[in-house]
Structure formats: structure tokens, C-alpha cells
Amino acid sequence: MNVHKALLNNAKDYIMIIVGLLFYGVGFTAFILPHQIVIGGLSGVGTLVYFGTHGLIPVAVTQYVCNLLLLGFAFKIVGKTFVTRTIFGATVISLIIGVLENFFMGLGHPLIPDISMSAILGGILCGLGVGTVFIHNGSSGGTDIVAAMVSKLSNVSIGRTMIITDMLIVTCSIFLPFEGTVQERIEARIPLIVYGWIVTWVVSYITDMIINTNRQATQFTIFSAKWQEIADQVNKEAHRGVTVLDGMGWYSKKEVKILMVWCRKIEAVTIFRIVKMIDPEAFITQGNVNGVYGKGFDTMKVKLKKKKADAAYHEHQQEVIK
């Protein structure tokens, strides 16, 4: 049964990775590339090579080759599963971009003439795609691999890691071949660099929003005379732990029990239904919290310094001996 469930979850992940990559591929090739906007990631590197060679080397080829090189460095850090899915993702995205690139660039004109609207729409689709791929434990490659390595070692935002690397790639578009004076080059390239930065920021923002929405948690504080029934039902129906605290109502001078419950945002409605069903007059406060770590939630990814880790281990061993 567990094997069947694992296979089903893996199949679902791979399907959603493909969907995310389709979003990214359409956003990039239909709305960004036709305007000659260089964005971050290996798509940006591929764009630099594409326009630098006057279309001789397709974006998909450069992107795929660079992905394979990066994966060689990332294997030990991010693990076999991530690398496997990244190879899958990198292959699929290269195929998608390779096909769509020929189609949309073959039109001879951008799908949306207005560069601002086209850039923003492309950024939204790319960010939606990258976020979807990441929450299903996959990657389209490129700076996603760098971001995943940083994410494995610390709690630094994935989007923040991507934006630093990507902005450097975008800036390199100033060196693309250009027929004209230095001043004319600057006047022509600076607006496109700004658009590239805007797209990079939009992709980063949407990516973080998709990931954080998936991980966002809710904290409930519940005051009720039927606190035992509510706590039991939350355990049984919502499968969430409950912490019971002692308190006192200063107006009534009576002791009360306070229930503290943490759950995923999508489970909040279930908690409300349980409380309303048992005690419609219960007093409830709800707050959104980011970064809930522990059993049933996210795992802390803080890498201790070697000396501190060794000292903590030695102290633990001494306690065990005593």
C-alpha cells in the first residue's frame, strides 16, 4: 500500500513538474524572447548566446549543456532525487523551449507588441512555472540548482538567491553585439536591461509567493468551556496536535483553559468547523505564521559550524554516560 502511494505521489509530482515547465516555456518564448529581453537563469545565458551568435545556437542547446555541468557540482549536496528530477526537468524544458522558440520567433513579430505588458505577463508565467516545479521537488535547472543548494544548507529565500545571480546575467546583455557607437549601445541596451531586471524581480516574487503559500501555516488560540471535546476532535479529525495552557480571565477572575493549534493554511477551515460544531460561542483568534518547523511541518535547514556541532555532540554523549 505504501509503495503504491509513493508511486502515485511521484507520478503526481512529475505531472505537475511538466505543467510548471509548460508555463515557464510559454512565458519565456512567447512574451520575453521576441522582445530580445535577457532574463536571469540559464534561459538568460542561452538568450545571450542566441543573440550573440545571431541565432546560430538555439537557447535550448546552451541551456541544456550548462544544466548538465551544474548538476555535476550539485549532486552531493542536493541528493539523487533532486538531481534525477532536475535532469528530467532540464530535458523537458529544453524540448519545450526548443519547439516553442522556433514557433514564436518564426512569427517575425512579438505576440504582444507592447513590451511592458509582454514582459510582465511573461514574468508572471515564468514565476508560476518555477514555483510549481519547486513545490513538487523538481527543478527546471539553471539558477534553480544554485538556489536549491543554498536552500539545503540554510533558510535563505530561494527567490532571493535567484535574483542576485539572475541580475548579474541580465546586466551582461550590455555586451551583446551592436552596430553603433558606445552611446547608442547604452541608449539601446539600458531599457532592455531594466526590463530584464523587472522580469527577474517578477519571476522571483511570484516564485516566493507560490512556495510560501504552499508552506504558510496558521496559529489558532481557542478559549472554550468545551476545550476537551475540541482538543480531542482536532486530534482525531484534523490530525493536528493541541497544546493546552492555563490562563485566567481577569474580568471574571476564573481560571480558563487555552488551546493552541498550528496547522497548514488549507486546514484552517477544518479547525473552524470543528470549533463551531462543538461550541459556537467559543472565542478564537487566528494568525498567519511563516516558518513553522518541527514534526508535521517544515524541517530546519541550519548548518551548524563544525566546532559548535562537535561540542554539542560531546555534551550530549556526556549526558548519556551520566
Coordinates of C-alpha atoms in Angstrom, one line a residue:
M1 CA 0.0 0.0 0.0
N2 CA 2.8 2.4 0.9
V3 CA 4.7 1.6 -2.3
H4 CA 1.5 2.2 -4.3
K5 CA 1.0 5.6 -2.5
A6 CA 4.6 6.6 -3.1
L7 CA 4.4 5.8 -6.8
L8 CA 1.1 7.8 -7.0
N9 CA 2.7 10.8 -5.3
N10 CA 5.8 10.6 -7.7
A11 CA 3.5 10.4 -10.7
K12 CA 1.6 13.4 -9.5
D13 CA 4.9 15.3 -8.9
Y14 CA 6.2 14.6 -12.4
I15 CA 2.9 15.7 -14.0
M16 CA 2.9 18.9 -12.0
I17 CA 6.6 19.5 -12.9
I18 CA 5.6 19.2 -16.6
V19 CA 2.7 21.6 -16.1
G20 CA 5.1 24.1 -14.4
L21 CA 7.6 23.8 -17.2
L22 CA 5.0 24.4 -19.8
F23 CA 4.0 27.7 -18.0
Y24 CA 7.7 28.7 -18.0
G25 CA 8.3 27.7 -21.6
V26 CA 5.3 29.7 -22.9
G27 CA 6.1 32.7 -20.7
F28 CA 9.7 32.8 -21.9
T29 CA 9.4 32.1 -25.6
A30 CA 6.1 33.9 -26.3
F31 CA 6.4 37.1 -24.3
I32 CA 10.1 37.6 -23.4
L33 CA 12.4 36.3 -26.1
P34 CA 10.7 38.0 -29.1
H35 CA 11.4 41.4 -27.4
Q36 CA 15.1 40.5 -27.1
I37 CA 14.9 40.8 -23.3
V38 CA 17.6 38.9 -21.4
I39 CA 16.3 37.4 -18.1
G40 CA 18.1 35.5 -15.4
G41 CA 18.9 31.8 -15.2
L42 CA 20.2 29.6 -17.9
S43 CA 17.4 30.9 -20.2
G44 CA 19.1 34.3 -19.9
V45 CA 22.5 32.7 -20.6
G46 CA 21.0 30.9 -23.6
T47 CA 19.5 34.2 -24.8
L48 CA 22.9 35.9 -24.6
V49 CA 24.4 33.1 -26.7
Y50 CA 21.5 33.1 -29.1
F51 CA 21.6 36.8 -29.9
G52 CA 25.4 36.9 -29.6
T53 CA 25.6 34.3 -32.4
H54 CA 22.8 35.9 -34.4
G55 CA 20.5 32.9 -33.8
L56 CA 23.1 30.3 -34.7
I57 CA 23.0 28.5 -31.4
P58 CA 19.4 27.9 -30.0
V59 CA 18.6 28.9 -26.4
A60 CA 17.6 25.3 -25.6
V61 CA 21.0 23.9 -26.6
T62 CA 23.0 26.3 -24.4
Q63 CA 20.6 25.8 -21.6
Y64 CA 20.8 22.0 -21.6
V65 CA 24.6 21.8 -21.8
C66 CA 25.0 24.3 -18.9
N67 CA 22.4 22.4 -16.8
L68 CA 24.4 19.2 -17.1
L69 CA 27.6 21.0 -16.0
L70 CA 25.8 22.5 -13.0
L71 CA 24.3 19.2 -11.9
G72 CA 27.8 17.7 -11.7
F73 CA 28.6 20.2 -8.9
A74 CA 25.2 19.8 -7.2
F75 CA 24.9 16.0 -7.0
K76 CA 26.4 15.6 -3.5
I77 CA 24.6 18.5 -1.9
V78 CA 21.0 18.2 -3.2
G79 CA 20.8 14.5 -3.4
K80 CA 19.9 11.8 -6.0
T81 CA 16.2 12.5 -6.1
F82 CA 16.6 16.2 -6.8
V83 CA 19.2 15.5 -9.5
T84 CA 17.1 12.9 -11.1
R85 CA 14.1 15.2 -11.3
T86 CA 16.3 18.1 -12.4
I87 CA 17.7 16.0 -15.3
F88 CA 14.0 15.3 -16.2
G89 CA 13.0 18.9 -15.8
A90 CA 16.1 20.2 -17.7
T91 CA 15.4 17.8 -20.6
V92 CA 11.7 18.7 -20.7
I93 CA 12.2 22.5 -20.5
S94 CA 14.9 22.3 -23.2
L95 CA 12.5 20.4 -25.5
I96 CA 9.6 22.8 -24.8
I97 CA 11.8 25.9 -25.4
G98 CA 13.3 24.3 -28.5
V99 CA 9.9 23.7 -30.1
L100 CA 8.2 27.0 -28.9
E101 CA 11.3 29.1 -29.7
N102 CA 11.1 28.1 -33.4
F103 CA 7.4 28.8 -33.5
F104 CA 7.2 32.2 -31.7
M105 CA 10.5 33.6 -33.2
G106 CA 9.3 32.4 -36.6
L107 CA 6.3 34.7 -36.4
G108 CA 8.6 37.6 -37.2
H109 CA 6.9 39.8 -34.6
P110 CA 6.2 39.7 -30.8
L111 CA 2.8 38.1 -29.8
I112 CA 2.1 41.2 -27.7
P113 CA 3.6 44.4 -29.3
D114 CA 3.7 46.4 -26.0
I115 CA 7.0 45.4 -24.4
S116 CA 5.9 46.3 -20.8
M117 CA 2.7 44.2 -20.8
S118 CA 4.6 41.4 -22.6
A119 CA 7.5 41.4 -20.1
I120 CA 5.2 41.4 -17.0
L121 CA 2.9 38.6 -18.4
G122 CA 6.0 36.6 -19.3
G123 CA 7.5 37.1 -15.8
I124 CA 4.2 36.0 -14.1
L125 CA 4.0 32.8 -16.2
C126 CA 7.7 32.0 -15.6
G127 CA 7.4 32.6 -11.9
L128 CA 4.2 30.5 -11.7
G129 CA 6.1 27.7 -13.5
V130 CA 9.2 27.8 -11.4
G131 CA 7.2 27.9 -8.2
T132 CA 5.0 25.0 -9.3
V133 CA 8.1 23.0 -10.2
F134 CA 9.8 23.7 -6.8
I135 CA 6.9 22.8 -4.5
H136 CA 6.8 19.4 -6.3
N137 CA 10.5 18.8 -5.5
G138 CA 11.7 19.4 -9.0
S139 CA 13.7 21.9 -10.9
S140 CA 14.0 23.4 -14.4
G141 CA 17.7 23.7 -13.8
G142 CA 19.9 26.8 -14.1
T143 CA 20.0 29.1 -11.1
D144 CA 17.3 26.9 -9.6
I145 CA 20.1 24.4 -8.9
V146 CA 22.1 27.1 -7.1
A147 CA 19.0 28.2 -5.2
A148 CA 18.3 24.6 -4.2
M149 CA 21.8 24.1 -2.9
V150 CA 21.5 27.2 -0.8
S151 CA 18.1 26.1 0.4
K152 CA 19.5 22.8 1.5
L153 CA 22.2 24.5 3.6
S154 CA 20.2 27.4 5.1
N155 CA 16.9 29.1 5.3
V156 CA 17.8 31.8 2.8
S157 CA 14.9 32.6 0.5
I158 CA 15.0 30.7 -2.8
G159 CA 13.8 33.7 -4.7
R160 CA 16.4 36.0 -3.1
T161 CA 19.2 33.6 -4.1
M162 CA 17.9 33.5 -7.7
I163 CA 17.5 37.3 -8.0
I164 CA 21.2 38.0 -7.1
T165 CA 22.6 35.6 -9.7
D166 CA 20.0 36.5 -12.3
M167 CA 20.6 40.2 -12.2
L168 CA 24.2 39.7 -13.0
I169 CA 23.3 37.6 -16.0
V170 CA 20.8 40.3 -17.2
T171 CA 23.5 43.0 -16.9
C172 CA 25.8 41.1 -19.2
S173 CA 23.4 41.9 -22.1
I174 CA 25.1 45.2 -22.4
F175 CA 28.0 43.4 -24.2
L176 CA 25.8 41.8 -26.9
P177 CA 26.9 42.7 -30.5
F178 CA 25.7 46.1 -31.5
E179 CA 26.3 48.2 -34.6
G180 CA 26.8 51.8 -33.4
T181 CA 28.7 54.0 -31.0
V182 CA 29.1 53.3 -27.3
Q183 CA 26.5 56.0 -26.5
E184 CA 24.0 54.4 -28.9
R185 CA 24.7 51.0 -27.4
I186 CA 23.9 52.3 -23.9
E187 CA 20.8 54.0 -25.1
A188 CA 19.5 50.9 -26.8
R189 CA 20.6 48.3 -24.2
I190 CA 19.8 50.0 -20.8
P191 CA 16.0 50.0 -21.3
L192 CA 16.2 46.2 -22.2
I193 CA 18.4 45.6 -19.1
V194 CA 15.8 47.4 -17.0
Y195 CA 13.0 45.3 -18.5
G196 CA 15.2 42.2 -17.8
W197 CA 15.5 43.2 -14.1
I198 CA 11.8 43.8 -13.9
V199 CA 11.1 40.4 -15.3
T200 CA 13.6 38.8 -12.9
W201 CA 12.0 40.5 -9.9
V202 CA 8.5 39.4 -11.0
V203 CA 9.7 35.8 -11.5
S204 CA 11.4 35.9 -8.1
Y205 CA 8.3 37.4 -6.4
I206 CA 5.8 35.0 -7.9
T207 CA 8.1 32.0 -7.2
D208 CA 8.4 33.0 -3.5
M209 CA 4.6 33.7 -3.3
I210 CA 3.8 30.2 -4.7
I211 CA 6.3 28.5 -2.4
N212 CA 5.4 30.4 0.8
T213 CA 1.6 30.0 0.1
N214 CA 2.2 26.3 0.0
R215 CA 4.2 26.3 3.3
Q216 CA 2.2 29.0 5.1
A217 CA 0.8 28.0 8.5
T218 CA -2.0 29.3 10.7
Q219 CA -2.0 29.6 14.5
F220 CA -5.2 29.3 16.5
T221 CA -5.8 30.4 20.0
I222 CA -9.1 29.0 21.3
F223 CA -11.0 29.8 24.5
S224 CA -13.9 27.4 25.3
A225 CA -15.6 25.7 28.2
K226 CA -15.7 22.6 26.0
W227 CA -12.0 22.7 25.4
Q228 CA -11.5 18.9 26.0
E229 CA -14.0 18.0 23.3
I230 CA -12.5 20.4 20.8
A231 CA -8.9 19.2 21.6
D232 CA -10.0 15.5 21.1
Q233 CA -11.8 16.3 17.8
V234 CA -8.8 18.3 16.4
N235 CA -6.6 15.3 17.1
K236 CA -9.0 12.8 15.5
E237 CA -10.4 14.8 12.6
A238 CA -7.7 17.3 11.7
H239 CA -4.8 15.1 12.8
R240 CA -3.1 18.1 14.5
G241 CA -1.6 18.4 17.9
V242 CA -3.1 20.7 20.5
T243 CA -1.3 22.5 23.4
V244 CA -3.3 23.2 26.5
L245 CA -2.3 26.3 28.5
D246 CA -3.6 27.5 31.9
G247 CA -5.0 31.1 32.0
M248 CA -7.3 33.4 33.9
G249 CA -10.0 35.8 32.7
W250 CA -9.2 39.0 34.6
Y251 CA -12.8 40.3 34.4
S252 CA -14.4 37.1 35.7
K253 CA -11.4 36.1 37.9
K254 CA -12.0 32.5 36.7
E255 CA -9.4 30.0 35.5
V256 CA -9.7 29.0 31.9
K257 CA -8.0 26.6 29.5
I258 CA -6.4 27.9 26.4
L259 CA -5.9 25.7 23.3
M260 CA -3.0 26.5 20.9
V261 CA -3.2 24.8 17.5
W262 CA -0.9 25.1 14.5
C263 CA -2.0 23.9 11.1
R264 CA -1.4 24.4 7.4
K265 CA -3.4 27.3 5.9
I266 CA -5.5 25.0 3.8
E267 CA -6.5 23.1 7.0
A268 CA -7.8 26.3 8.8
V269 CA -11.4 25.8 7.6
T270 CA -11.4 22.3 9.2
I271 CA -10.4 23.7 12.5
F272 CA -13.1 26.4 12.3
R273 CA -15.7 23.8 11.5
I274 CA -14.7 21.6 14.5
V275 CA -14.9 24.5 16.9
K276 CA -18.2 25.8 15.5
M277 CA -19.8 22.4 15.7
I278 CA -18.8 21.8 19.3
D279 CA -19.0 25.3 20.7
P280 CA -20.4 28.1 18.5
E281 CA -19.7 30.6 21.3
A282 CA -16.0 29.8 21.6
F283 CA -13.6 32.7 21.4
I284 CA -11.0 32.2 18.7
T285 CA -8.1 34.2 17.4
Q286 CA -6.3 33.3 14.1
G287 CA -3.0 34.5 12.9
N288 CA -0.8 33.6 9.8
V289 CA 2.7 32.4 10.6
N290 CA 5.6 31.7 8.4
G291 CA 8.3 29.3 9.2
V292 CA 6.7 26.6 11.5
Y293 CA 9.4 23.9 12.0
G294 CA 9.1 20.5 13.6
K295 CA 7.2 17.3 13.2
G296 CA 4.4 17.6 10.7
F297 CA 5.7 20.9 9.3
D298 CA 9.0 22.0 7.7
T299 CA 12.5 20.9 8.7
M300 CA 15.0 23.4 9.9
K301 CA 17.9 23.8 7.5
V302 CA 20.5 25.5 9.6
K303 CA 24.0 24.2 9.2
L304 CA 26.0 24.4 12.5
K305 CA 29.6 25.3 12.5
K306 CA 31.8 22.2 12.9
K307 CA 33.2 23.2 16.3
K308 CA 29.8 24.0 17.8
A309 CA 28.3 20.8 16.3
D310 CA 31.2 18.7 17.8
A311 CA 30.8 20.5 21.2
A312 CA 27.1 19.8 21.2
Y313 CA 27.6 16.2 20.3
H314 CA 30.3 15.8 23.0
E315 CA 28.0 17.3 25.7
H316 CA 25.2 15.0 24.6
Q317 CA 27.4 12.0 25.0
Q318 CA 28.5 13.1 28.5
E319 CA 24.8 13.4 29.5
V320 CA 24.1 9.9 28.1
I321 CA 27.0 8.5 30.2
K322 CA 25.8 10.1 33.4

